[in-house]
PDB file of C-alpha atoms in Angstrom:
ATOM      1  CA  MET A 285       0.056  -0.010   0.007  1.00 54.00           C
ATOM      2  CA  GLU A 286       1.528   3.203  -0.857  1.00 68.00           C
ATOM      3  CA  LEU A 287       1.275   6.783  -2.729  1.00 73.00           C
ATOM      4  CA  ARG A 288       4.345   6.974  -4.939  1.00 80.00           C
ATOM      5  CA  PHE A 289       5.192  10.907  -5.413  1.00 83.00           C
ATOM      6  CA  GLU A 290       7.547  12.415  -7.814  1.00 88.00           C
ATOM      7  CA  ILE A 291       8.055  16.281  -7.528  1.00 91.00           C
ATOM      8  CA  ARG A 292      10.110  18.755  -9.435  1.00 93.00           C
ATOM      9  CA  ARG A 293      10.549  22.541  -8.707  1.00 94.00           C
ATOM     10  CA  SER A 294       9.770  24.759 -11.362  1.00 96.00           C
ATOM     11  CA  ASP A 295      11.628  27.659 -13.036  1.00 96.00           C
ATOM     12  CA  SER A 296       8.340  29.608 -13.829  1.00 97.00           C
ATOM     13  CA  PRO A 297       7.878  32.489 -11.526  1.00 94.00           C
ATOM     14  CA  TRP A 298       4.318  31.438 -11.484  1.00 97.00           C
ATOM     15  CA  VAL A 299       4.789  27.704 -10.522  1.00 97.00           C
ATOM     16  CA  ASP A 300       6.223  26.444  -7.411  1.00 96.00           C
ATOM     17  CA  SER A 301       6.459  22.766  -8.375  1.00 96.00           C
ATOM     18  CA  VAL A 302       4.945  20.066 -10.476  1.00 97.00           C
ATOM     19  CA  TRP A 303       4.228  16.749  -9.167  1.00 95.00           C
ATOM     20  CA  THR A 304       2.783  13.181 -10.228  1.00 93.00           C
ATOM     21  CA  CYS A 305       1.268  10.640  -7.940  1.00 89.00           C
ATOM     22  CA  THR A 306      -0.086   6.952  -8.294  1.00 87.00           C
ATOM     23  CA  SER A 307      -2.002   5.135  -5.750  1.00 80.00           C
ATOM     24  CA  GLU A 308      -1.711   1.486  -5.294  1.00 79.00           C
ATOM     25  CA  ARG A 309      -4.228  -0.279  -2.819  1.00 78.00           C
ATOM     26  CA  VAL A 310      -4.425   2.985  -0.979  1.00 80.00           C
ATOM     27  CA  THR A 311      -8.078   4.330   0.050  1.00 82.00           C
ATOM     28  CA  ALA A 312      -7.170   7.299   2.259  1.00 86.00           C
ATOM     29  CA  MET A 313      -4.108   9.282   3.205  1.00 88.00           C
ATOM     30  CA  THR A 314      -2.937  12.179   5.581  1.00 90.00           C
ATOM     31  CA  SER A 315      -3.502  15.312   4.034  1.00 91.00           C
ATOM     32  CA  VAL A 316      -0.753  17.790   5.089  1.00 95.00           C
ATOM     33  CA  ALA A 317      -1.480  21.563   5.611  1.00 97.00           C
ATOM     34  CA  GLY A 318      -0.156  23.668   2.591  1.00 96.00           C
ATOM     35  CA  VAL A 319      -0.053  27.413   1.611  1.00 96.00           C
ATOM     36  CA  ARG A 320      -0.546  27.001  -2.167  1.00 96.00           C
ATOM     37  CA  TRP A 321      -3.298  26.509  -4.367  1.00 97.00           C
ATOM     38  CA  GLY A 322      -3.274  24.198  -7.527  1.00 97.00           C
ATOM     39  CA  LEU A 323      -4.569  22.396 -10.246  1.00 98.00           C
ATOM     40  CA  VAL A 324      -4.877  18.438 -10.122  1.00 97.00           C
ATOM     41  CA  PHE A 325      -5.726  16.396 -12.832  1.00 97.00           C
ATOM     42  CA  TRP A 326      -6.345  12.664 -12.801  1.00 95.00           C
ATOM     43  CA  GLU A 327      -7.663   9.357 -14.294  1.00 94.00           C
ATOM     44  CA  GLN A 328      -9.412   6.292 -12.762  1.00 91.00           C
ATOM     45  CA  ASP A 329     -10.821   3.671 -14.638  1.00 90.00           C
ATOM     46  CA  GLY A 330     -10.799   5.335 -17.694  1.00 92.00           C
ATOM     47  CA  ARG A 331     -12.479   8.531 -16.497  1.00 94.00           C
ATOM     48  CA  HIS A 332     -10.812  11.788 -16.202  1.00 96.00           C
ATOM     49  CA  TYR A 333     -11.293  14.554 -13.840  1.00 96.00           C
ATOM     50  CA  ALA A 334      -9.624  17.865 -12.758  1.00 97.00           C
ATOM     51  CA  ALA A 335     -10.015  20.264  -9.939  1.00 97.00           C
ATOM     52  CA  VAL A 336      -8.620  23.692  -8.142  1.00 98.00           C
ATOM     53  CA  THR A 337      -7.440  22.795  -4.848  1.00 97.00           C
ATOM     54  CA  GLY A 338      -7.015  25.466  -2.011  1.00 97.00           C
ATOM     55  CA  PRO A 339      -4.487  26.105   0.884  1.00 97.00           C
ATOM     56  CA  GLU A 340      -5.106  23.782   3.836  1.00 97.00           C
ATOM     57  CA  THR A 341      -4.617  25.201   7.294  1.00 97.00           C
ATOM     58  CA  ARG A 342      -4.516  21.919   9.153  1.00 96.00           C
ATOM     59  CA  THR A 343      -3.913  18.169   8.730  1.00 95.00           C
ATOM     60  CA  SER A 344      -6.604  15.873   7.867  1.00 92.00           C
ATOM     61  CA  THR A 345      -7.784  12.514   6.460  1.00 90.00           C
ATOM     62  CA  ALA A 346      -8.735  12.666   2.871  1.00 87.00           C
ATOM     63  CA  PRO A 347     -10.138   9.946   0.474  1.00 86.00           C
ATOM     64  CA  VAL A 348      -7.571   8.701  -2.188  1.00 85.00           C
ATOM     65  CA  PRO A 349      -9.335   7.179  -5.513  1.00 84.00           C
ATOM     66  CA  GLU A 350      -7.732   3.562  -5.547  1.00 81.00           C
ATOM     67  CA  GLY A 351      -5.612   2.776  -8.635  1.00 84.00           C
ATOM     68  CA  ALA A 352      -5.611   6.615  -9.846  1.00 88.00           C
ATOM     69  CA  ALA A 353      -2.779   8.541 -11.672  1.00 91.00           C
ATOM     70  CA  PHE A 354      -2.416  12.368 -10.801  1.00 94.00           C
ATOM     71  CA  THR A 355      -0.555  15.279 -12.148  1.00 96.00           C
ATOM     72  CA  GLY A 356      -0.594  18.304 -10.133  1.00 96.00           C
ATOM     73  CA  ILE A 357       0.702  21.929 -10.512  1.00 98.00           C
ATOM     74  CA  GLU A 358       1.228  23.803  -7.354  1.00 97.00           C
ATOM     75  CA  PHE A 359       1.297  27.723  -7.942  1.00 97.00           C
ATOM     76  CA  ALA A 360       3.587  30.107  -6.455  1.00 96.00           C
ATOM     77  CA  VAL A 361       2.321  32.068  -3.364  1.00 94.00           C
ATOM     78  CA  GLY A 362       0.703  35.377  -4.269  1.00 93.00           C
ATOM     79  CA  THR A 363      -0.692  34.060  -7.485  1.00 96.00           C
ATOM     80  CA  SER A 364      -4.615  33.385  -7.783  1.00 96.00           C
ATOM     81  CA  LEU A 365      -7.352  32.698 -10.192  1.00 96.00           C
ATOM     82  CA  ARG A 366      -9.298  35.697 -11.703  1.00 94.00           C
ATOM     83  CA  VAL A 367     -12.606  34.225 -10.983  1.00 92.00           C
ATOM     84  CA  LEU A 368     -12.112  32.509  -7.628  1.00 93.00           C
ATOM     85  CA  PRO A 369     -10.443  34.153  -4.912  1.00 91.00           C
ATOM     86  CA  THR A 370      -7.815  32.008  -3.068  1.00 95.00           C
ATOM     87  CA  PRO A 371      -9.617  32.819   0.457  1.00 95.00           C
ATOM     88  CA  GLU A 372     -12.806  30.827  -0.971  1.00 95.00           C
ATOM     89  CA  LEU A 373     -10.462  27.922  -1.674  1.00 96.00           C
ATOM     90  CA  VAL A 374      -8.841  27.443   1.781  1.00 97.00           C
ATOM     91  CA  ASP A 375      -9.460  24.153   3.290  1.00 96.00           C
ATOM     92  CA  GLY A 376     -11.317  23.186   0.256  1.00 93.00           C
ATOM     93  CA  GLY A 377     -11.544  23.160  -3.459  1.00 93.00           C
ATOM     94  CA  LEU A 378     -13.730  22.656  -6.623  1.00 95.00           C
ATOM     95  CA  GLU A 379     -13.950  20.004  -9.154  1.00 96.00           C
ATOM     96  CA  LEU A 380     -14.131  21.388 -12.612  1.00 96.00           C
ATOM     97  CA  PRO A 381     -16.826  20.448 -15.216  1.00 92.00           C
ATOM     98  CA  ASP A 382     -16.581  18.509 -18.486  1.00 92.00           C
ATOM     99  CA  THR A 383     -13.117  17.379 -18.142  1.00 96.00           C
ATOM    100  CA  THR A 384     -11.986  14.631 -20.759  1.00 95.00           C
ATOM    101  CA  ARG A 385      -8.694  12.900 -21.506  1.00 93.00           C
ATOM    102  CA  ARG A 386      -7.445  15.972 -23.801  1.00 95.00           C
ATOM    103  CA  THR A 387      -9.117  19.028 -22.119  1.00 97.00           C
ATOM    104  CA  PHE A 388     -10.701  20.590 -19.240  1.00 97.00           C
ATOM    105  CA  ARG A 389     -12.880  23.656 -18.571  1.00 97.00           C
ATOM    106  CA  LEU A 390     -11.731  26.702 -16.657  1.00 97.00           C
ATOM    107  CA  ASP A 391     -13.086  30.278 -16.660  1.00 95.00           C
ATOM    108  CA  GLY A 392     -15.454  29.746 -19.372  1.00 93.00           C
ATOM    109  CA  ALA A 393     -13.010  28.044 -21.840  1.00 95.00           C
ATOM    110  CA  ARG A 394     -11.661  24.751 -22.715  1.00 96.00           C
ATOM    111  CA  TRP A 395      -7.686  24.009 -22.324  1.00 97.00           C
ATOM    112  CA  ARG A 396      -5.760  21.245 -23.032  1.00 96.00           C
ATOM    113  CA  THR A 397      -4.879  18.786 -20.334  1.00 96.00           C
ATOM    114  CA  PRO A 398      -1.212  18.952 -19.448  1.00 96.00           C
ATOM    115  CA  GLY A 399       1.159  16.323 -18.551  1.00 94.00           C
ATOM    116  CA  ALA A 400       4.057  16.914 -16.146  1.00 94.00           C
ATOM    117  CA  ASP A 401       6.366  17.868 -18.936  1.00 95.00           C
ATOM    118  CA  ASP A 402       4.170  20.887 -20.295  1.00 95.00           C
ATOM    119  CA  ALA A 403       2.604  22.020 -17.178  1.00 97.00           C
ATOM    120  CA  GLU A 404       4.453  25.428 -17.474  1.00 98.00           C
ATOM    121  CA  ALA A 405       2.994  25.927 -20.914  1.00 98.00           C
ATOM    122  CA  LEU A 406      -0.288  25.559 -19.864  1.00 98.00           C
ATOM    123  CA  VAL A 407       0.272  28.229 -17.074  1.00 98.00           C
ATOM    124  CA  GLU A 408       1.753  30.580 -19.529  1.00 98.00           C
ATOM    125  CA  ARG A 409      -1.339  30.403 -21.495  1.00 98.00           C
ATOM    126  CA  LEU A 410      -3.476  31.029 -18.520  1.00 98.00           C
ATOM    127  CA  VAL A 411      -1.346  33.884 -17.497  1.00 98.00           C
ATOM    128  CA  ARG A 412      -1.677  35.271 -20.992  1.00 98.00           C
ATOM    129  CA  ALA A 413      -5.378  35.125 -21.068  1.00 97.00           C
ATOM    130  CA  GLY A 414      -5.554  37.002 -17.911  1.00 97.00           C
ATOM    131  CA  ILE A 415      -6.883  33.858 -15.907  1.00 97.00           C
ATOM    132  CA  VAL A 416      -3.980  33.462 -13.334  1.00 97.00           C
ATOM    133  CA  VAL A 417      -2.963  36.705 -11.906  1.00 97.00           C
ATOM    134  CA  ARG A 418      -0.894  37.688  -8.855  1.00 94.00           C
ATOM    135  CA  ASP A 419      -0.460  40.683  -6.372  1.00 92.00           C
ATOM    136  CA  PRO A 420       3.164  42.224  -7.035  1.00 90.00           C
ATOM    137  CA  LEU A 421       3.079  43.594  -3.463  1.00 91.00           C
ATOM    138  CA  VAL A 422       2.954  39.961  -2.246  1.00 90.00           C
ATOM    139  CA  THR A 423       5.518  38.888  -4.191  1.00 87.00           C
ATOM    140  CA  GLU A 424       7.775  41.884  -3.171  1.00 89.00           C
ATOM    141  CA  VAL A 425       7.158  40.948   0.469  1.00 89.00           C
ATOM    142  CA  LEU A 426       7.923  37.278  -0.110  1.00 86.00           C
ATOM    143  CA  ARG A 427      11.239  38.380  -1.331  1.00 86.00           C
ATOM    144  CA  GLY A 428      12.045  40.168   1.761  1.00 84.00           C
ATOM    145  CA  HIS A 429      11.492  43.603   0.807  1.00 85.00           C
ATOM    146  CA  GLU A 430       9.505  46.025   2.735  1.00 84.00           C
ATOM    147  CA  PRO A 431       6.705  48.071   0.530  1.00 85.00           C
ATOM    148  CA  ALA A 432       6.083  51.465   1.230  1.00 86.00           C
ATOM    149  CA  VAL A 433       2.607  50.872   2.794  1.00 89.00           C
ATOM    150  CA  SER A 434       1.284  50.125   6.048  1.00 90.00           C
ATOM    151  CA  GLY A 435       1.664  46.784   7.692  1.00 88.00           C
ATOM    152  CA  ARG A 436      -2.225  46.643   7.865  1.00 92.00           C
ATOM    153  CA  THR A 437      -2.306  47.022   4.178  1.00 93.00           C
ATOM    154  CA  VAL A 438       0.513  44.487   3.614  1.00 91.00           C
ATOM    155  CA  GLU A 439      -1.616  42.018   5.890  1.00 93.00           C
ATOM    156  CA  ARG A 440      -4.717  42.857   4.102  1.00 94.00           C
ATOM    157  CA  ARG A 441      -3.151  42.377   0.377  1.00 93.00           C
ATOM    158  CA  PHE A 442      -1.176  38.996   1.816  1.00 93.00           C
ATOM    159  CA  ARG A 443      -4.719  37.604   2.824  1.00 95.00           C
ATOM    160  CA  ALA A 444      -6.534  38.377  -0.113  1.00 94.00           C
ATOM    161  CA  ALA A 445      -4.035  36.926  -2.340  1.00 94.00           C
ATOM    162  CA  THR A 446      -3.397  33.953  -0.422  1.00 95.00           C
ATOM    163  CA  GLY A 447      -6.214  33.153   1.718  1.00 95.00           C
ATOM    164  CA  LEU A 448      -3.567  32.890   4.656  1.00 96.00           C
ATOM    165  CA  THR A 449      -1.963  35.429   7.284  1.00 94.00           C
ATOM    166  CA  ARG A 450       2.029  35.781   6.603  1.00 91.00           C
ATOM    167  CA  GLY A 451       2.242  34.068  10.034  1.00 93.00           C
ATOM    168  CA  ALA A 452       0.117  31.037   8.943  1.00 95.00           C
ATOM    169  CA  VAL A 453       2.325  30.642   6.015  1.00 94.00           C
ATOM    170  CA  ARG A 454       5.566  30.714   7.845  1.00 94.00           C
ATOM    171  CA  GLN A 455       4.330  28.183  10.681  1.00 96.00           C
ATOM    172  CA  ILE A 456       3.034  25.824   7.888  1.00 97.00           C
ATOM    173  CA  GLU A 457       6.119  25.835   5.625  1.00 95.00           C
ATOM    174  CA  ARG A 458       8.307  25.525   8.728  1.00 96.00           C
ATOM    175  CA  ALA A 459       6.389  22.447   9.890  1.00 97.00           C
ATOM    176  CA  ARG A 460       6.567  20.721   6.317  1.00 96.00           C
ATOM    177  CA  THR A 461      10.405  21.533   6.002  1.00 95.00           C
ATOM    178  CA  ALA A 462      10.867  20.188   9.614  1.00 96.00           C
ATOM    179  CA  ALA A 463       8.884  17.036   8.710  1.00 96.00           C
ATOM    180  CA  GLU A 464      10.895  16.341   5.476  1.00 94.00           C
ATOM    181  CA  LEU A 465      14.348  16.939   7.584  1.00 95.00           C
ATOM    182  CA  LEU A 466      13.028  14.403  10.084  1.00 95.00           C
ATOM    183  CA  ALA A 467      12.211  11.730   7.585  1.00 93.00           C
ATOM    184  CA  ALA A 468      15.472  12.202   6.029  1.00 92.00           C
ATOM    185  CA  GLY A 469      17.577  11.415   9.298  1.00 92.00           C
ATOM    186  CA  ASP A 470      17.953  14.725  11.287  1.00 94.00           C
ATOM    187  CA  THR A 471      17.295  14.686  15.058  1.00 94.00           C
ATOM    188  CA  ALA A 472      14.435  16.443  16.857  1.00 96.00           C
ATOM    189  CA  ALA A 473      17.018  18.582  18.688  1.00 96.00           C
ATOM    190  CA  ASP A 474      18.616  19.624  15.258  1.00 96.00           C
ATOM    191  CA  VAL A 475      15.383  20.527  13.755  1.00 96.00           C
ATOM    192  CA  VAL A 476      14.363  22.564  16.899  1.00 97.00           C
ATOM    193  CA  ALA A 477      17.642  24.612  16.801  1.00 96.00           C
ATOM    194  CA  LYS A 478      17.520  25.022  12.881  1.00 95.00           C
ATOM    195  CA  PHE A 479      14.045  26.274  12.904  1.00 95.00           C
ATOM    196  CA  GLU A 480      13.849  28.048  16.417  1.00 93.00           C
ATOM    197  CA  TYR A 481      10.957  26.038  17.955  1.00 96.00           C
ATOM    198  CA  PHE A 482      10.917  26.616  21.510  1.00 95.00           C
ATOM    199  CA  ASP A 483      11.519  23.103  22.412  1.00 96.00           C
ATOM    200  CA  GLU A 484      10.706  19.603  21.250  1.00 96.00           C
ATOM    201  CA  ALA A 485       7.169  19.655  22.591  1.00 96.00           C
ATOM    202  CA  HIS A 486       6.696  22.884  20.358  1.00 97.00           C
ATOM    203  CA  LEU A 487       8.016  20.927  17.411  1.00 97.00           C
ATOM    204  CA  ALA A 488       5.879  18.013  18.352  1.00 97.00           C
ATOM    205  CA  ARG A 489       2.480  20.155  18.239  1.00 97.00           C
ATOM    206  CA  ALA A 490       3.425  21.871  15.109  1.00 97.00           C
ATOM    207  CA  LEU A 491       4.121  18.256  13.334  1.00 97.00           C
ATOM    208  CA  ARG A 492       0.568  17.097  14.973  1.00 96.00           C
ATOM    209  CA  THR A 493      -1.340  19.989  13.630  1.00 97.00           C
ATOM    210  CA  TYR A 494      -0.023  20.591  10.338  1.00 97.00           C
ATOM    211  CA  VAL A 495       1.689  17.078   9.121  1.00 96.00           C
ATOM    212  CA  GLY A 496      -0.463  14.634  11.020  1.00 94.00           C
ATOM    213  CA  ARG A 497       2.755  12.509  12.033  1.00 95.00           C
ATOM    214  CA  THR A 498       4.791  12.513  15.308  1.00 95.00           C
ATOM    215  CA  VAL A 499       8.497  12.674  15.354  1.00 95.00           C
ATOM    216  CA  GLY A 500       9.033   8.849  15.571  1.00 94.00           C
ATOM    217  CA  GLN A 501       6.438   8.143  12.922  1.00 94.00           C
ATOM    218  CA  LEU A 502       8.697  10.581  10.593  1.00 93.00           C
ATOM    219  CA  ARG A 503      11.762   8.701  11.412  1.00 90.00           C
ATOM    220  CA  GLU A 504      10.473   5.395  11.057  1.00 90.00           C
ATOM    221  CA  GLY A 505       8.368   6.089   7.936  1.00 86.00           C
ATOM    222  CA  THR A 506       5.223   4.714   9.698  1.00 88.00           C
ATOM    223  CA  GLY A 507       1.558   6.204   9.972  1.00 87.00           C
ATOM    224  CA  GLY A 508       0.284   5.421   6.450  1.00 83.00           C
ATOM    225  CA  ALA A 509       0.112   7.220   3.257  1.00 84.00           C
ATOM    226  CA  ILE A 510       0.843  10.988   3.483  1.00 86.00           C
ATOM    227  CA  ALA A 511       0.593  13.782   0.911  1.00 83.00           C
ATOM    228  CA  LEU A 512       4.147  14.763   1.375  1.00 83.00           C
ATOM    229  CA  ASP A 513       7.314  13.459  -0.389  1.00 74.00           C
ATOM    230  CA  LEU A 514       9.028  11.947   2.551  1.00 72.00           C
ATOM    231  CA  ALA A 515      11.018   9.892   0.455  1.00 61.00           C
ATOM    232  CA  GLN A 516      13.068  12.618  -0.828  1.00 44.00           C
ATOM    233  CA  ARG A 517      12.458  11.890  -4.560  1.00 38.00           C
ATOM    234  CA  SER A 518      12.186  15.616  -5.535  1.00 36.00           C
ATOM    235  CA  THR A 519      14.024  16.189  -9.334  1.00 34.00           C
ATOM    236  CA  SER A 520      15.120  19.560 -10.489  1.00 34.00           C
TER     237      SER A 520
END
């Protein structure tokens, strides 16, 4: 029983990563908190599906279509869909209608369903059509710059673009990276020091809230299927 993930980082400023996954005799998985929205396409028993997925603020248990093959696009933080504000997607998503093997429908038009190798080409077309947009202020903040507006304005724009506060983004990203390092063999003490958790109990609470695993489960690779590439099979 397993989910087999392959993830690659993207050179596109609009895309964080592109992933594929196949499920074998898996009917449920631990869904991990994440700060990005995405597009996901999957095939099961000869039928084809597409959905928009939203940021997730906590871990949960999610059903998995058995024997399905997925391709997903995780968009950069600060991007959004013109017709579907990211705050409306938080802890949810939307299945898209009229999906076939070759095309899917989004924002009133049909688009060619991408594979992992041409995901960025689809995104470029969506950007040119004005369907995928972004707030440049959020991009500036994420790069460490301090824009010439009030902190309240920054927080309001950040939440409007991402559906999350800046603090929530930091906490979720920190917990996910901590989980990856623990799965790769780092000690809890090293992770606490590296990410400035108050202590190991604080780390344990963050992992329970955002990842749904204990330190021991991450180190031992137990706990069942999880929507995180803890096998470190990412490619560039």
